[in-house]
Short mmCIF file of C-alpha atoms in Angstrom, two decimals:
data_model
loop_
_atom_site.label_atom_id
_atom_site.label_comp_id
_atom_site.label_asym_id
_atom_site.label_seq_id
_atom_site.Cartn_x
_atom_site.Cartn_y
_atom_site.Cartn_z
CA MET A 8 101.64 -28.13 18.56
CA ASN A 9 102.71 -25.80 16.66
CA GLU A 10 101.22 -25.17 13.30
CA PHE A 11 104.82 -25.02 11.99
CA GLU A 12 106.41 -26.91 13.80
CA GLY A 13 108.24 -29.47 11.75
CA SER A 14 108.51 -27.20 9.05
CA PRO A 15 111.61 -25.80 7.16
CA LYS A 16 110.29 -22.22 7.31
CA THR A 17 108.73 -22.34 11.57
CA TRP A 18 108.76 -18.10 11.62
CA PRO A 19 106.96 -16.92 8.48
CA PRO A 20 106.82 -13.17 7.89
CA LEU A 21 105.01 -11.38 10.12
CA GLY A 22 103.90 -14.52 12.00
CA MET A 23 100.98 -15.47 10.37
CA PRO A 24 100.49 -18.08 7.68
CA THR A 25 102.19 -18.61 4.34
CA GLY A 26 101.94 -16.50 1.86
CA SER A 27 99.96 -13.18 4.33
CA VAL A 28 102.12 -11.00 2.48
CA ARG A 29 101.38 -11.83 -1.22
CA ALA A 30 98.08 -12.45 -0.40
CA LEU A 31 97.85 -8.83 1.48
CA LEU A 32 100.16 -7.41 -1.54
CA THR A 33 97.84 -8.82 -4.39
CA LEU A 34 94.40 -7.43 -2.97
CA ILE A 35 96.14 -4.42 -2.66
CA LEU A 36 97.17 -4.33 -5.98
CA VAL A 37 93.60 -5.29 -6.91
CA ALA A 38 92.59 -2.28 -5.04
CA VAL A 39 94.14 0.31 -7.07
CA VAL A 40 94.02 -0.92 -10.40
CA VAL A 41 89.70 -1.77 -9.28
CA THR A 42 89.40 1.52 -8.15
CA ASN A 43 91.40 3.56 -11.00
CA MET A 44 89.43 1.97 -13.58
CA ALA A 45 86.27 2.89 -11.82
CA ARG A 46 87.07 6.22 -12.03
CA GLY A 47 87.80 6.90 -15.45
CA ASN A 48 92.07 6.99 -15.07
CA ASP A 49 93.69 6.85 -18.64
CA ILE A 50 95.41 2.80 -18.77
CA ALA A 51 97.09 4.18 -21.34
CA GLU A 52 99.62 6.06 -18.70
CA SER A 53 103.25 4.63 -18.06
CA GLU A 54 102.38 4.58 -14.29
CA GLN A 55 98.94 2.70 -14.94
CA LEU A 56 100.53 0.00 -16.75
CA LEU A 57 102.50 -0.84 -14.44
CA TRP A 58 99.54 -1.62 -11.59
CA ILE A 59 97.97 -3.24 -14.92
CA GLU A 60 101.41 -5.45 -15.46
CA THR A 61 102.49 -5.89 -11.65
CA LEU A 62 98.39 -6.71 -11.11
CA LEU A 63 99.20 -9.74 -13.83
CA ILE A 64 102.31 -11.05 -12.16
CA ALA A 65 100.63 -11.28 -9.46
CA LEU A 66 97.86 -13.25 -10.36
CA SER A 67 99.81 -15.66 -11.70
CA HIS A 68 100.61 -16.83 -8.22
CA TYR A 69 96.15 -17.11 -7.29
CA PHE A 70 95.15 -19.05 -10.46
CA THR A 71 98.16 -21.27 -11.54
CA ALA A 72 98.88 -24.22 -9.16
CA ARG A 73 101.61 -24.67 -6.64
CA ARG A 74 102.59 -27.40 -6.54
CA PHE A 75 105.77 -29.02 -9.30
CA VAL A 76 103.87 -32.59 -9.02
CA GLU A 77 100.31 -33.61 -8.02
CA LEU A 78 100.38 -36.36 -4.23
CA PRO A 79 98.03 -37.44 -2.70
CA PRO A 80 96.50 -35.44 0.86
CA GLU A 81 98.09 -38.17 2.78
CA VAL A 82 101.70 -38.07 1.52
CA LEU A 83 101.68 -34.65 1.28
CA ARG A 84 100.41 -34.51 5.20
CA GLN A 85 104.21 -37.44 5.74
CA LEU A 86 106.13 -34.85 3.66
CA GLU A 87 104.43 -31.61 5.95
CA ASP A 88 105.28 -33.71 8.72
CA ASP A 89 108.80 -34.99 7.98
CA GLY A 90 109.91 -31.21 7.11
CA VAL A 91 110.36 -32.16 3.87
CA ILE A 92 108.06 -29.14 2.33
CA ASP A 93 106.24 -26.51 3.59
CA ARG A 94 102.75 -26.94 5.65
CA GLU A 95 100.95 -25.21 3.27
CA ARG A 96 98.05 -22.70 5.32
CA HIS A 97 95.21 -20.51 4.44
CA PRO A 98 96.79 -16.98 3.86
CA LEU A 99 95.04 -14.52 6.96
CA PHE A 100 93.83 -17.09 8.05
CA LEU A 101 90.84 -16.99 5.90
CA PRO A 102 88.95 -20.54 4.38
CA ARG A 103 90.21 -21.97 1.35
CA ASN A 104 89.85 -19.24 -2.14
CA SER A 105 89.08 -17.30 -0.34
CA ILE A 106 91.78 -14.55 -2.22
CA ARG A 107 90.91 -15.78 -5.66
CA ILE A 108 86.95 -15.23 -4.81
CA LEU A 109 88.38 -11.93 -3.26
CA ILE A 110 89.51 -11.10 -6.59
CA VAL A 111 87.27 -12.22 -9.01
CA GLY A 112 84.96 -10.61 -6.82
CA ALA A 113 86.66 -7.03 -7.26
CA PHE A 114 86.33 -7.48 -10.83
CA ALA A 115 83.20 -8.41 -10.98
CA TRP A 116 81.86 -5.81 -9.29
CA LEU A 117 84.07 -3.66 -11.87
CA ALA A 118 82.24 -4.57 -14.56
CA TYR A 119 79.34 -4.29 -13.17
CA TYR A 120 80.13 -1.17 -12.35
CA LEU A 121 81.69 0.02 -15.88
CA TYR A 122 78.43 -1.67 -17.35
CA THR A 123 75.88 0.35 -15.40
CA ASN A 124 77.56 3.15 -15.99
CA HIS A 125 77.99 2.87 -19.82
CA ARG A 126 81.95 2.56 -20.04
CA LEU A 127 82.38 -1.02 -19.71
CA PHE A 128 82.92 -0.52 -23.84
CA GLU A 129 85.32 1.87 -24.10
CA HIS A 130 88.85 0.81 -25.22
CA HIS A 131 91.29 0.46 -22.21
CA ALA A 132 88.82 -0.62 -19.74
CA ALA A 133 86.85 -3.29 -22.73
CA SER A 134 90.92 -4.42 -23.56
CA LEU A 135 91.92 -4.83 -19.53
CA MET A 136 88.55 -7.23 -18.88
CA ALA A 137 89.00 -8.96 -21.51
CA MET A 138 92.80 -10.00 -21.41
CA LEU A 139 91.94 -10.85 -17.49
CA GLY A 140 88.89 -12.27 -18.13
CA ALA A 141 90.43 -15.03 -20.26
CA PHE A 142 93.23 -14.97 -17.65
CA LEU A 143 90.88 -16.53 -15.47
CA LEU A 144 88.88 -18.50 -17.79
CA GLY A 145 91.52 -20.27 -18.43
CA ALA A 146 92.20 -20.66 -14.55
CA VAL A 147 88.66 -21.89 -14.74
CA VAL A 148 88.90 -24.12 -17.11
CA ARG A 149 91.60 -26.04 -16.17
CA ARG A 150 89.94 -26.34 -12.44
CA VAL A 151 86.76 -27.95 -14.12
CA CYS A 152 89.56 -29.90 -16.09
CA ARG A 153 90.87 -31.25 -13.39
CA TRP A 154 87.94 -32.08 -11.62
CA TRP A 155 86.65 -34.03 -14.50
CA ASN A 156 89.65 -36.16 -15.06
CA CYS A 157 90.45 -37.22 -11.66
CA ARG A 158 86.88 -39.21 -12.02
CA ARG A 159 88.09 -40.38 -15.63
CA PRO A 160 90.86 -43.11 -16.09
CA LYS A 161 94.79 -40.78 -17.66
CA PRO A 162 94.13 -40.02 -21.71
CA VAL A 163 96.54 -42.10 -23.62
CA SER A 164 97.31 -38.86 -25.38
CA GLY A 165 97.56 -34.79 -24.88
CA THR A 166 95.68 -34.21 -27.81
CA TRP A 167 94.06 -31.63 -26.57
CA GLY A 168 97.15 -29.76 -24.96
CA ASP A 169 98.85 -30.38 -28.01
CA LEU A 170 96.10 -28.54 -29.54
CA LYS A 171 95.76 -25.31 -27.50
CA ALA A 172 99.54 -25.04 -27.12
CA LEU A 173 99.88 -25.29 -31.18
CA VAL A 174 97.21 -22.58 -31.47
CA VAL A 175 98.77 -19.89 -28.81
CA LEU A 176 101.85 -20.25 -30.02
CA LEU A 177 100.72 -19.75 -34.31
CA ALA A 178 98.61 -16.52 -32.86
CA MET A 179 101.19 -15.44 -31.40
CA LEU A 180 103.90 -15.97 -33.36
CA ALA A 181 101.73 -14.15 -35.99
CA VAL A 182 101.78 -10.68 -34.27
CA ALA A 183 105.28 -11.26 -32.44
CA ILE A 184 106.94 -11.39 -36.76
CA PRO A 185 105.83 -8.02 -37.78
CA GLU A 186 107.37 -6.93 -34.14
CA PHE A 187 110.81 -8.18 -35.51
CA LEU A 188 110.12 -7.01 -38.54
CA GLY A 189 109.66 -3.68 -37.61
CA SER A 190 106.16 -3.37 -38.86
CA PRO A 191 103.56 -3.78 -36.50
CA ASP A 192 101.34 -1.42 -38.20
CA VAL A 193 100.80 -4.51 -41.01
CA LEU A 194 98.01 -6.33 -38.70
CA HIS A 195 95.11 -4.38 -36.32
CA PRO A 196 95.25 -4.19 -32.97
CA ALA A 197 92.26 -6.63 -32.31
CA PHE A 198 94.57 -8.98 -33.99
CA HIS A 199 96.94 -8.40 -30.63
CA ARG A 200 94.82 -8.35 -27.93
CA ALA A 201 93.32 -11.41 -29.62
CA ALA A 202 96.79 -12.89 -29.76
CA LEU A 203 97.76 -12.16 -25.98
CA GLY A 204 94.39 -13.29 -24.83
CA LEU A 205 94.73 -16.69 -26.00
CA MET A 206 98.52 -16.94 -24.10
CA LEU A 207 97.04 -15.72 -21.08
CA PHE A 208 94.51 -17.78 -21.36
CA TYR A 209 97.12 -20.74 -21.73
CA PHE A 210 98.81 -19.95 -18.70
CA GLY A 211 96.01 -19.86 -16.47
CA SER A 212 94.58 -23.27 -17.44
CA ARG A 213 98.13 -24.59 -17.24
#
């Protein structure tokens, strides 16, 4: 039986498993950003910023939940067999989570390369690695929490989630209000980086 039979989309792009094109595009983005940073290209240039901004958007696809609801595996299989939802196949015929591992590995190598060349703490490189690190850390925390919670009764209240959301909102408002008032220099740039890092962490942990 064809693996896509019974799925609403019976022919994914280029005949590869669903998500393969997105995986290739993301890996190309990662390769370009990592290469440019390893070469010491100035990330402050508008072209480099565009690559990085696009990469951050693409990363959100791989490190956030893809399903709107969590369903038991047997229910998901039944919905796929009935053609209600697309069959979820691993992109590029690779094992599960391979793309995520490749992305994390690429940036881990970049951090090591910059460190060995005494460039890790350069202003722009350090800022970008901190932003990416915050996002990836949030994704790791989400997975660890999900694994931990599935072995425990559902919590009665969402105190941790409320606290996390409140901290991020206050941090973002603290740096956004001076921007609205046309006085962005009131706060030290470190505050902006911290607030944006918290936001990326929150996005990754959701």
